[in-house]
């Protein structure tokens, strides 16, 4: 299939990400307004994260046995219904903290199903030579609507009326679902998946894990990605503490540092396809993770907010070079019938590592100050290239054309 359908997929993913960004800020604000119990407020956040830990592998298996376009449609349609019902409850003053926990759980489930579905659609829509650019556009679009637009817009709308960001969120999910219906073509994983679809879910997951374990480059890249993801999640988790206690800035300063990361990510999204073409995947990803280590060290040592902002922006650039290279390689190397399951195996590792990284960063910041996680993160990132295979025998594992 030609890449003519990709703009529709890009628009759907981008609009859906707008809803994710508004939800990210609206649910905690609603929770604070409904209860003073910090445990219940934390439970809302935990409920949103649980599906990525518990359902990642089953979601990947479903994406490898069902029509991926239908998965996208029903995931967004269901999220529109959930967030719409919550908006109505908030508007009428009947919302309760338990409803918020349930909504966060359902929305997180929809997000992981949506991610499993679209991750396997890019190879169907885009020829191999154009996939790096396609992945860059997807990453950039999601970054703009989620971080640069969705999060601040959600906060502004919440200030006007608590139900308003939820109402707009409902429209974004509904619009993304409608866009998916415009895609034409067969998005079933293929005839090879028909027999797989009749196999028990557990055996399907085991098949994908065995396949991944037998591919040294992809398996070790998954482990390396876990380390990188743990560092990134940890540094982002303590960024608000770093902003206030190390750089002595208020909420506006924190927002500007988040924006700096997003701007760097956009630049990384634009540059990475050229770097992959010129340097290849392994060199680009190694340069990205070593660059991230240098940036984390720069942030740790930054004597002034301007230097910190520069380091955070550069970290965004190098982080996206690593991420886009990894996604593009997986799409080239993983068969379509396994793509959903293997992609979600990566997602599970990243989510678990991210949760551990955030917790560890909090401990480091508490014990040794807000700069400590950035020093530790830089050291860990320097070790990541050691996990990546680089022998001549394993060179085929880094190719962007499946063999």
C-alpha positions as a Markdown table, in Angstrom:
| # | Residue | x | y | z |
|---|---|---|---|---|
| 1 | Unk | 0.0 | 0.0 | 0.0 |
| 2 | Unk | 1.2 | 3.5 | -0.7 |
| 3 | Unk | 1.8 | 6.1 | 2.0 |
| 4 | Unk | -1.3 | 8.1 | 0.9 |
| 5 | Unk | -3.2 | 6.9 | 3.9 |
| 6 | Unk | -0.5 | 7.9 | 6.4 |
| 7 | Unk | -1.7 | 11.5 | 6.7 |
| 8 | Unk | -5.0 | 10.2 | 8.0 |
| 9 | Unk | -3.2 | 8.0 | 10.6 |
| 10 | Unk | -1.0 | 10.9 | 11.5 |
| 11 | Unk | -4.0 | 13.2 | 12.0 |
| 12 | Unk | -5.8 | 10.6 | 14.2 |
| 13 | Unk | -2.7 | 9.9 | 16.4 |
| 14 | Unk | -2.0 | 13.6 | 16.7 |
| 15 | Unk | -5.6 | 14.6 | 17.7 |
| 16 | Unk | -5.8 | 11.6 | 20.1 |
| 17 | Unk | -2.6 | 12.8 | 21.7 |
| 18 | Unk | -4.2 | 16.2 | 22.3 |
| 19 | Unk | -6.8 | 14.4 | 24.5 |
| 20 | Unk | -4.0 | 12.5 | 26.3 |
| 21 | Unk | -2.3 | 15.8 | 27.1 |
| 22 | Unk | -5.4 | 17.5 | 28.5 |
| 23 | Unk | -6.2 | 14.4 | 30.5 |
| 24 | Unk | -2.7 | 14.4 | 32.0 |
| 25 | Unk | -3.3 | 17.8 | 33.7 |
| 26 | Unk | -7.1 | 17.6 | 34.2 |
| 27 | Unk | -7.4 | 14.4 | 36.2 |
| 28 | Unk | -4.9 | 15.4 | 38.9 |
| 29 | Unk | -6.6 | 18.9 | 39.2 |
| 30 | Unk | -10.0 | 17.2 | 39.5 |
| 31 | Unk | -8.6 | 14.8 | 42.2 |
| 32 | Unk | -7.2 | 17.7 | 44.3 |
| 33 | Unk | -10.6 | 19.3 | 44.1 |
| 34 | Unk | -12.5 | 16.2 | 45.2 |
| 35 | Unk | -10.3 | 15.0 | 48.1 |
| 36 | Unk | -7.5 | 16.1 | 50.5 |
| 37 | Unk | -6.3 | 12.5 | 50.9 |
| 38 | Unk | -2.9 | 12.3 | 49.1 |
| 39 | Unk | -3.3 | 8.5 | 48.9 |
| 40 | Unk | -6.5 | 8.8 | 46.8 |
| 41 | Unk | -4.9 | 11.5 | 44.6 |
| 42 | Unk | -1.9 | 9.1 | 44.0 |
| 43 | Unk | -4.4 | 6.3 | 43.3 |
| 44 | Unk | -5.8 | 8.3 | 40.4 |
| 45 | Unk | -2.3 | 8.5 | 38.8 |
| 46 | Unk | -1.6 | 4.8 | 39.5 |
| 47 | Unk | -4.9 | 3.8 | 37.9 |
| 48 | Unk | -3.9 | 5.5 | 34.7 |
| 49 | Unk | -0.5 | 3.8 | 34.7 |
| 50 | Unk | -1.6 | 0.2 | 35.6 |
| 51 | Unk | -2.9 | -0.8 | 32.1 |
| 52 | Unk | 0.5 | -0.2 | 30.6 |
| 53 | Unk | 2.0 | -2.7 | 33.1 |
| 54 | Unk | -0.8 | -5.2 | 33.2 |
| 55 | Unk | -2.2 | -5.1 | 29.7 |
| 56 | Unk | 0.7 | -4.3 | 27.4 |
| 57 | Unk | 1.4 | -7.9 | 26.3 |
| 58 | Unk | -2.3 | -8.9 | 25.9 |
| 59 | Unk | -2.9 | -5.7 | 24.0 |
| 60 | Unk | -0.1 | -6.6 | 21.6 |
| 61 | Unk | -1.6 | -10.0 | 21.1 |
| 62 | Unk | -5.0 | -8.6 | 20.3 |
| 63 | Unk | -3.3 | -6.2 | 17.8 |
| 64 | Unk | -1.8 | -9.2 | 16.1 |
| 65 | Unk | -5.0 | -11.1 | 15.7 |
| 66 | Unk | -7.6 | -8.3 | 15.0 |
| 67 | Unk | -8.1 | -5.6 | 12.5 |
| 68 | Unk | -5.8 | -2.8 | 13.8 |
| 69 | Unk | -8.0 | 0.0 | 12.3 |
| 70 | Unk | -11.0 | -1.3 | 14.3 |
| 71 | Unk | -8.8 | -1.4 | 17.5 |
| 72 | Unk | -8.0 | 2.3 | 17.0 |
| 73 | Unk | -11.6 | 3.2 | 16.3 |
| 74 | Unk | -13.1 | 1.4 | 19.3 |
| 75 | Unk | -10.3 | 2.5 | 21.7 |
| 76 | Unk | -10.9 | 6.2 | 20.8 |
| 77 | Unk | -14.7 | 5.8 | 20.7 |
| 78 | Unk | -14.7 | 4.2 | 24.1 |
| 79 | Unk | -12.4 | 6.9 | 25.5 |
| 80 | Unk | -14.8 | 9.6 | 24.2 |
| 81 | Unk | -17.7 | 7.9 | 26.0 |
| 82 | Unk | -15.8 | 7.6 | 29.3 |
| 83 | Unk | -14.4 | 11.1 | 29.3 |
| 84 | Unk | -17.8 | 12.5 | 28.1 |
| 85 | Unk | -19.6 | 10.8 | 31.0 |
| 86 | Unk | -17.0 | 12.2 | 33.4 |
| 87 | Unk | -17.4 | 15.7 | 32.0 |
| 88 | Unk | -21.2 | 15.4 | 32.6 |
| 89 | Unk | -20.6 | 14.3 | 36.2 |
| 90 | Unk | -18.2 | 17.2 | 36.8 |
| 91 | Unk | -20.5 | 19.7 | 35.2 |
| 92 | Unk | -23.5 | 18.5 | 37.3 |
| 93 | Unk | -21.5 | 18.3 | 40.6 |
| 94 | Unk | -22.0 | 14.6 | 41.0 |
| 95 | Unk | -18.4 | 13.4 | 40.3 |
| 96 | Unk | -16.7 | 11.3 | 43.1 |
| 97 | Unk | -13.1 | 10.3 | 43.5 |
| 98 | Unk | -14.0 | 6.7 | 42.9 |
| 99 | Unk | -15.4 | 7.6 | 39.5 |
| 100 | Unk | -12.1 | 9.5 | 38.7 |
| 101 | Unk | -10.1 | 6.3 | 39.6 |
| 102 | Unk | -12.3 | 4.2 | 37.3 |
| 103 | Unk | -12.1 | 6.7 | 34.5 |
| 104 | Unk | -8.3 | 6.9 | 34.7 |
| 105 | Unk | -8.2 | 3.1 | 34.6 |
| 106 | Unk | -10.4 | 2.9 | 31.5 |
| 107 | Unk | -8.7 | 5.8 | 29.7 |
| 108 | Unk | -5.3 | 4.1 | 30.4 |
| 109 | Unk | -6.6 | 0.9 | 29.0 |
| 110 | Unk | -7.8 | 2.7 | 25.8 |
| 111 | Unk | -4.4 | 4.4 | 25.5 |
| 112 | Unk | -2.5 | 1.1 | 25.6 |
| 113 | Unk | -4.9 | -0.6 | 23.1 |
| 114 | Unk | -4.6 | 2.4 | 20.8 |
| 115 | Unk | -0.8 | 2.4 | 21.0 |
| 116 | Unk | -0.7 | -1.3 | 20.2 |
| 117 | Unk | -2.9 | -0.8 | 17.2 |
| 118 | Unk | -1.2 | 2.1 | 15.5 |
| 119 | Unk | 2.4 | 0.9 | 16.1 |
| 120 | Unk | 1.7 | -2.0 | 13.6 |
| 121 | Unk | 0.0 | 0.2 | 11.0 |
| 122 | Unk | 3.0 | 2.3 | 9.9 |
| 123 | Unk | 4.7 | -0.6 | 8.0 |
| 124 | Unk | 1.4 | -1.3 | 6.2 |
| 125 | Unk | 1.0 | 2.4 | 5.1 |
| 126 | Unk | 4.5 | 3.5 | 4.5 |
| 127 | Unk | 7.3 | 1.9 | 2.4 |
| 128 | Unk | 10.6 | 1.1 | 4.2 |
| 129 | Unk | 12.5 | 4.1 | 2.7 |
| 130 | Unk | 10.0 | 6.5 | 4.2 |
| 131 | Unk | 9.4 | 5.0 | 7.6 |
| 132 | Unk | 12.0 | 7.1 | 9.5 |
| 133 | Unk | 10.4 | 10.3 | 8.3 |
| 134 | Unk | 6.9 | 8.9 | 9.1 |
| 135 | Unk | 7.9 | 8.0 | 12.6 |
| 136 | Unk | 9.5 | 11.4 | 13.1 |
| 137 | Unk | 6.2 | 13.1 | 12.0 |
| 138 | Unk | 4.2 | 10.9 | 14.4 |
| 139 | Unk | 6.6 | 11.7 | 17.3 |
| 140 | Unk | 6.6 | 15.4 | 16.5 |
| 141 | Unk | 2.8 | 15.6 | 16.1 |
| 142 | Unk | 2.2 | 13.7 | 19.3 |
| 143 | Unk | 4.7 | 15.9 | 21.1 |
| 144 | Unk | 3.2 | 19.2 | 19.9 |
| 145 | Unk | -0.4 | 18.3 | 20.7 |
| 146 | Unk | 0.3 | 16.4 | 24.0 |
| 147 | Unk | 3.0 | 18.5 | 25.6 |
| 148 | Unk | 3.0 | 21.9 | 23.9 |
| 149 | Unk | -0.7 | 22.2 | 23.4 |
| 150 | Unk | -2.7 | 19.6 | 25.4 |
| 151 | Unk | -1.1 | 20.1 | 28.8 |
| 152 | Unk | -1.2 | 23.9 | 29.0 |
| 153 | Unk | -4.6 | 24.0 | 27.2 |
| 154 | Unk | -6.0 | 21.6 | 29.7 |
| 155 | Unk | -4.8 | 23.8 | 32.6 |
| 156 | Unk | -6.3 | 27.0 | 31.0 |
| 157 | Unk | -9.6 | 25.4 | 30.3 |
| 158 | Unk | -9.8 | 23.9 | 33.8 |
| 159 | Unk | -9.4 | 27.4 | 35.1 |
| 160 | Unk | -12.4 | 28.5 | 33.2 |
| 161 | Unk | -14.6 | 25.5 | 34.1 |
| 162 | Unk | -13.6 | 22.2 | 35.5 |
| 163 | Unk | -15.6 | 20.2 | 33.0 |
| 164 | Unk | -14.3 | 22.2 | 30.0 |
| 165 | Unk | -11.1 | 20.3 | 29.3 |
| 166 | Unk | -13.0 | 17.0 | 29.6 |
| 167 | Unk | -15.6 | 18.2 | 27.1 |
| 168 | Unk | -12.9 | 19.2 | 24.6 |
| 169 | Unk | -11.1 | 15.9 | 25.3 |
| 170 | Unk | -14.3 | 14.1 | 24.4 |
| 171 | Unk | -14.4 | 15.9 | 21.0 |
| 172 | Unk | -10.7 | 15.1 | 20.3 |
| 173 | Unk | -11.2 | 11.4 | 20.9 |
| 174 | Unk | -14.4 | 11.3 | 18.9 |
| 175 | Unk | -12.7 | 13.2 | 16.0 |
| 176 | Unk | -9.7 | 10.8 | 16.1 |
| 177 | Unk | -12.1 | 7.9 | 15.9 |
| 178 | Unk | -13.9 | 9.3 | 12.9 |
| 179 | Unk | -10.6 | 9.9 | 11.1 |
| 180 | Unk | -9.7 | 6.2 | 11.5 |
| 181 | Unk | -12.8 | 5.3 | 9.5 |
| 182 | Unk | -11.4 | 7.2 | 6.5 |
| 183 | Unk | -8.4 | 4.8 | 6.2 |
| 184 | Unk | -8.8 | 2.4 | 3.3 |
| 185 | Unk | -7.2 | -1.0 | 3.1 |
| 186 | Unk | -6.7 | -4.3 | 5.0 |
| 187 | Unk | -5.2 | -3.7 | 8.4 |
| 188 | Unk | -5.5 | -7.3 | 9.6 |
| 189 | Unk | -2.0 | -8.7 | 10.5 |
| 190 | Unk | -2.3 | -11.1 | 7.6 |
| 191 | Unk | -3.1 | -14.7 | 6.7 |
| 192 | Unk | -0.2 | -15.9 | 8.8 |
| 193 | Unk | -2.0 | -14.5 | 11.9 |
| 194 | Unk | -5.2 | -16.5 | 11.2 |
| 195 | Unk | -3.9 | -19.7 | 12.9 |
| 196 | Unk | -2.3 | -17.5 | 15.6 |
| 197 | Unk | -5.7 | -15.9 | 16.2 |
| 198 | Unk | -7.1 | -19.3 | 17.2 |
| 199 | Unk | -4.2 | -20.0 | 19.7 |
| 200 | Unk | -4.6 | -19.2 | 23.4 |
| 201 | Unk | -3.6 | -15.7 | 24.3 |
| 202 | Unk | -0.8 | -16.9 | 26.6 |
| 203 | Unk | 0.8 | -19.0 | 23.8 |
| 204 | Unk | 0.7 | -16.0 | 21.5 |
| 205 | Unk | 2.5 | -13.8 | 24.0 |
| 206 | Unk | 5.1 | -16.6 | 24.6 |
| 207 | Unk | 5.7 | -16.9 | 20.9 |
| 208 | Unk | 6.5 | -13.2 | 20.6 |
| 209 | Unk | 8.8 | -13.3 | 23.6 |
| 210 | Unk | 10.7 | -16.3 | 22.2 |
| 211 | Unk | 11.1 | -14.6 | 18.9 |
| 212 | Unk | 12.4 | -11.4 | 20.6 |
| 213 | Unk | 14.8 | -13.5 | 22.8 |
| 214 | Unk | 16.3 | -15.1 | 19.7 |
| 215 | Unk | 17.1 | -11.7 | 18.1 |
| 216 | Unk | 20.3 | -10.4 | 19.9 |
| 217 | Unk | 20.0 | -6.8 | 18.5 |
| 218 | Unk | 16.4 | -6.3 | 19.2 |
| 219 | Unk | 16.5 | -8.1 | 22.6 |
| 220 | Unk | 19.5 | -6.1 | 23.9 |
| 221 | Unk | 18.0 | -2.9 | 22.4 |
| 222 | Unk | 14.9 | -3.6 | 24.6 |
| 223 | Unk | 17.1 | -3.9 | 27.7 |
| 224 | Unk | 19.0 | -0.8 | 26.7 |
| 225 | Unk | 15.8 | 1.1 | 26.1 |
| 226 | Unk | 14.6 | 0.1 | 29.6 |
| 227 | Unk | 17.7 | 1.7 | 31.1 |
| 228 | Unk | 17.3 | 4.8 | 28.9 |
| 229 | Unk | 13.6 | 5.0 | 29.8 |
| 230 | Unk | 14.2 | 4.6 | 33.5 |
| 231 | Unk | 16.6 | 7.6 | 33.4 |
| 232 | Unk | 14.3 | 9.8 | 31.3 |
| 233 | Unk | 11.3 | 9.0 | 33.5 |
| 234 | Unk | 13.3 | 9.7 | 36.6 |
| 235 | Unk | 14.7 | 13.0 | 35.4 |
| 236 | Unk | 11.2 | 14.2 | 34.3 |
| 237 | Unk | 9.7 | 13.1 | 37.6 |
| 238 | Unk | 12.1 | 15.3 | 39.6 |
| 239 | Unk | 12.2 | 18.2 | 37.1 |
| 240 | Unk | 9.7 | 20.2 | 39.2 |
| 241 | Unk | 11.9 | 19.8 | 42.3 |
| 242 | Unk | 15.0 | 20.7 | 40.3 |
| 243 | Unk | 13.3 | 23.8 | 38.9 |
| 244 | Unk | 12.2 | 25.1 | 42.3 |
| 245 | Unk | 15.1 | 24.0 | 44.6 |
| 246 | Unk | 18.1 | 24.0 | 42.3 |
| 247 | Unk | 17.2 | 26.9 | 39.9 |
| 248 | Unk | 14.8 | 28.8 | 42.3 |
| 249 | Unk | 12.1 | 29.2 | 39.7 |
| 250 | Unk | 8.3 | 29.1 | 40.1 |
| 251 | Unk | 5.6 | 27.4 | 38.1 |
| 252 | Unk | 6.3 | 29.5 | 35.0 |
| 253 | Unk | 9.9 | 28.5 | 35.0 |
| 254 | Unk | 8.9 | 24.8 | 35.3 |
| 255 | Unk | 6.6 | 25.3 | 32.3 |
| 256 | Unk | 9.4 | 26.9 | 30.3 |
| 257 | Unk | 11.7 | 24.0 | 31.0 |
| 258 | Unk | 9.0 | 21.5 | 29.9 |
| 259 | Unk | 8.6 | 23.6 | 26.8 |
| 260 | Unk | 12.3 | 23.6 | 26.2 |
| 261 | Unk | 12.3 | 19.8 | 26.2 |
| 262 | Unk | 9.5 | 19.7 | 23.7 |
| 263 | Unk | 11.2 | 22.2 | 21.4 |
| 264 | Unk | 14.4 | 20.0 | 21.5 |
| 265 | Unk | 12.2 | 17.0 | 20.8 |
| 266 | Unk | 10.8 | 18.7 | 17.7 |
| 267 | Unk | 14.3 | 19.5 | 16.5 |
| 268 | Unk | 15.3 | 15.9 | 17.1 |
| 269 | Unk | 12.3 | 14.7 | 15.1 |
| 270 | Unk | 13.3 | 16.8 | 12.2 |
| 271 | Unk | 17.0 | 15.8 | 12.2 |
| 272 | Unk | 16.8 | 12.1 | 13.0 |
| 273 | Unk | 15.7 | 10.8 | 9.5 |
| 274 | Unk | 18.8 | 12.5 | 8.0 |
| 275 | Unk | 21.0 | 11.1 | 10.6 |
| 276 | Unk | 19.7 | 7.6 | 10.1 |
| 277 | Unk | 20.3 | 7.9 | 6.4 |
| 278 | Unk | 23.8 | 9.2 | 6.8 |
| 279 | Unk | 25.1 | 7.3 | 9.9 |
| 280 | Unk | 22.9 | 4.2 | 10.1 |
| 281 | Unk | 20.7 | 3.2 | 13.1 |
| 282 | Unk | 23.4 | 2.0 | 15.6 |
| 283 | Unk | 25.6 | 5.1 | 15.2 |
| 284 | Unk | 22.7 | 7.4 | 15.4 |
| 285 | Unk | 21.3 | 5.7 | 18.5 |
| 286 | Unk | 24.7 | 5.6 | 20.3 |
| 287 | Unk | 25.3 | 9.2 | 19.5 |
| 288 | Unk | 21.8 | 10.0 | 20.9 |
| 289 | Unk | 22.2 | 8.2 | 24.2 |
| 290 | Unk | 25.8 | 9.6 | 24.7 |
| 291 | Unk | 24.4 | 13.0 | 23.9 |
| 292 | Unk | 21.7 | 12.5 | 26.5 |
| 293 | Unk | 24.3 | 11.6 | 29.1 |
| 294 | Unk | 26.2 | 14.8 | 28.3 |
| 295 | Unk | 23.0 | 16.9 | 28.5 |
| 296 | Unk | 22.0 | 15.3 | 31.8 |
| 297 | Unk | 25.4 | 16.2 | 33.2 |
| 298 | Unk | 25.0 | 19.8 | 31.9 |
| 299 | Unk | 21.7 | 20.1 | 33.7 |
| 300 | Unk | 23.2 | 18.7 | 36.9 |
| 301 | Unk | 26.0 | 21.3 | 36.8 |
| 302 | Unk | 23.9 | 24.2 | 35.4 |
| 303 | Unk | 24.7 | 27.4 | 37.4 |
| 304 | Unk | 21.8 | 29.4 | 35.9 |
| 305 | Unk | 18.3 | 28.7 | 34.5 |
| 306 | Unk | 19.4 | 29.6 | 31.0 |
| 307 | Unk | 22.1 | 26.8 | 31.0 |
| 308 | Unk | 19.6 | 24.4 | 32.5 |
| 309 | Unk | 17.1 | 25.2 | 29.7 |
| 310 | Unk | 19.7 | 24.7 | 27.1 |
| 311 | Unk | 20.6 | 21.3 | 28.6 |
| 312 | Unk | 16.9 | 20.2 | 28.8 |
| 313 | Unk | 16.3 | 21.2 | 25.2 |
| 314 | Unk | 19.4 | 19.4 | 24.0 |
| 315 | Unk | 18.2 | 16.3 | 26.0 |
| 316 | Unk | 14.9 | 16.4 | 24.2 |
| 317 | Unk | 16.8 | 16.4 | 20.9 |
| 318 | Unk | 19.0 | 13.5 | 21.7 |
| 319 | Unk | 16.2 | 11.5 | 23.4 |
| 320 | Unk | 14.1 | 11.7 | 20.3 |
| 321 | Unk | 17.0 | 10.6 | 18.1 |
| 322 | Unk | 17.3 | 7.4 | 20.2 |
| 323 | Unk | 13.5 | 6.8 | 20.3 |
| 324 | Unk | 12.9 | 7.3 | 16.5 |
| 325 | Unk | 15.8 | 5.1 | 15.6 |
| 326 | Unk | 14.6 | 2.3 | 17.8 |
| 327 | Unk | 11.0 | 2.5 | 16.5 |
| 328 | Unk | 12.1 | 2.5 | 12.9 |
| 329 | Unk | 14.4 | -0.5 | 13.4 |
| 330 | Unk | 11.7 | -2.5 | 15.1 |
| 331 | Unk | 9.3 | -1.8 | 12.2 |
| 332 | Unk | 11.9 | -3.0 | 9.7 |
| 333 | Unk | 12.9 | -6.1 | 11.6 |
| 334 | Unk | 9.7 | -7.5 | 13.1 |
| 335 | Unk | 7.2 | -9.5 | 11.0 |
| 336 | Unk | 3.8 | -7.9 | 10.7 |
| 337 | Unk | 2.1 | -10.9 | 12.5 |
| 338 | Unk | 4.3 | -10.3 | 15.6 |
| 339 | Unk | 4.7 | -6.5 | 15.5 |
| 340 | Unk | 1.9 | -5.7 | 18.0 |
| 341 | Unk | 3.1 | -8.2 | 20.6 |
| 342 | Unk | 6.8 | -7.4 | 20.3 |
| 343 | Unk | 6.1 | -3.6 | 20.4 |
| 344 | Unk | 4.1 | -4.1 | 23.5 |
| 345 | Unk | 6.8 | -6.2 | 25.1 |
| 346 | Unk | 9.1 | -3.1 | 24.6 |
| 347 | Unk | 6.3 | -1.0 | 26.1 |
| 348 | Unk | 6.0 | -3.2 | 29.2 |
| 349 | Unk | 9.8 | -3.0 | 29.8 |
| 350 | Unk | 9.8 | 0.8 | 29.3 |
| 351 | Unk | 6.8 | 1.3 | 31.6 |
| 352 | Unk | 8.2 | -0.9 | 34.4 |
| 353 | Unk | 11.6 | 0.7 | 34.1 |
| 354 | Unk | 10.1 | 4.2 | 34.0 |
| 355 | Unk | 8.2 | 3.6 | 37.2 |
| 356 | Unk | 11.3 | 2.3 | 38.9 |
| 357 | Unk | 13.3 | 5.2 | 37.6 |
| 358 | Unk | 10.9 | 7.8 | 38.9 |
| 359 | Unk | 10.9 | 6.2 | 42.3 |
| 360 | Unk | 14.7 | 5.9 | 42.4 |
| 361 | Unk | 15.0 | 9.5 | 41.3 |
| 362 | Unk | 12.7 | 10.6 | 44.1 |
| 363 | Unk | 14.9 | 8.8 | 46.7 |
| 364 | Unk | 18.1 | 10.3 | 45.3 |
| 365 | Unk | 16.6 | 13.8 | 45.3 |
| 366 | Unk | 15.4 | 13.4 | 48.8 |
| 367 | Unk | 18.7 | 12.1 | 50.1 |
| 368 | Unk | 21.2 | 14.2 | 48.2 |
| 369 | Unk | 19.3 | 17.0 | 46.6 |
| 370 | Unk | 17.6 | 17.8 | 43.3 |
| 371 | Unk | 20.8 | 17.7 | 41.2 |
| 372 | Unk | 21.7 | 14.1 | 42.3 |
| 373 | Unk | 19.4 | 12.3 | 39.9 |
| 374 | Unk | 20.9 | 14.1 | 36.9 |
| 375 | Unk | 24.4 | 13.0 | 37.9 |
| 376 | Unk | 23.2 | 9.4 | 38.4 |
| 377 | Unk | 21.3 | 9.5 | 35.1 |
| 378 | Unk | 24.3 | 10.7 | 33.2 |
| 379 | Unk | 26.4 | 7.8 | 34.6 |
| 380 | Unk | 23.7 | 5.2 | 33.7 |
| 381 | Unk | 23.3 | 6.6 | 30.1 |
| 382 | Unk | 27.1 | 6.3 | 29.5 |
| 383 | Unk | 26.7 | 2.5 | 30.1 |
| 384 | Unk | 23.8 | 2.0 | 27.7 |
| 385 | Unk | 26.0 | 1.6 | 24.5 |
| 386 | Unk | 27.7 | -1.4 | 26.2 |
| 387 | Unk | 24.4 | -3.2 | 26.0 |
| 388 | Unk | 24.1 | -2.8 | 22.2 |
| 389 | Unk | 25.6 | -5.5 | 20.0 |
| 390 | Unk | 28.1 | -4.2 | 17.5 |
| 391 | Unk | 30.0 | -7.2 | 16.0 |
| 392 | Unk | 30.2 | -7.7 | 12.2 |
| 393 | Unk | 28.1 | -10.9 | 12.6 |
| 394 | Unk | 25.3 | -8.9 | 14.1 |
| 395 | Unk | 25.3 | -6.2 | 11.5 |
| 396 | Unk | 22.2 | -7.5 | 9.8 |
| 397 | Unk | 20.2 | -6.9 | 13.0 |
| 398 | Unk | 20.7 | -3.2 | 12.6 |
| 399 | Unk | 19.4 | -3.1 | 9.0 |
| 400 | Unk | 16.4 | -1.0 | 8.1 |
| 401 | Unk | 15.3 | -3.6 | 5.6 |
| 402 | Unk | 13.9 | -6.8 | 7.0 |
| 403 | Unk | 15.6 | -10.0 | 6.0 |
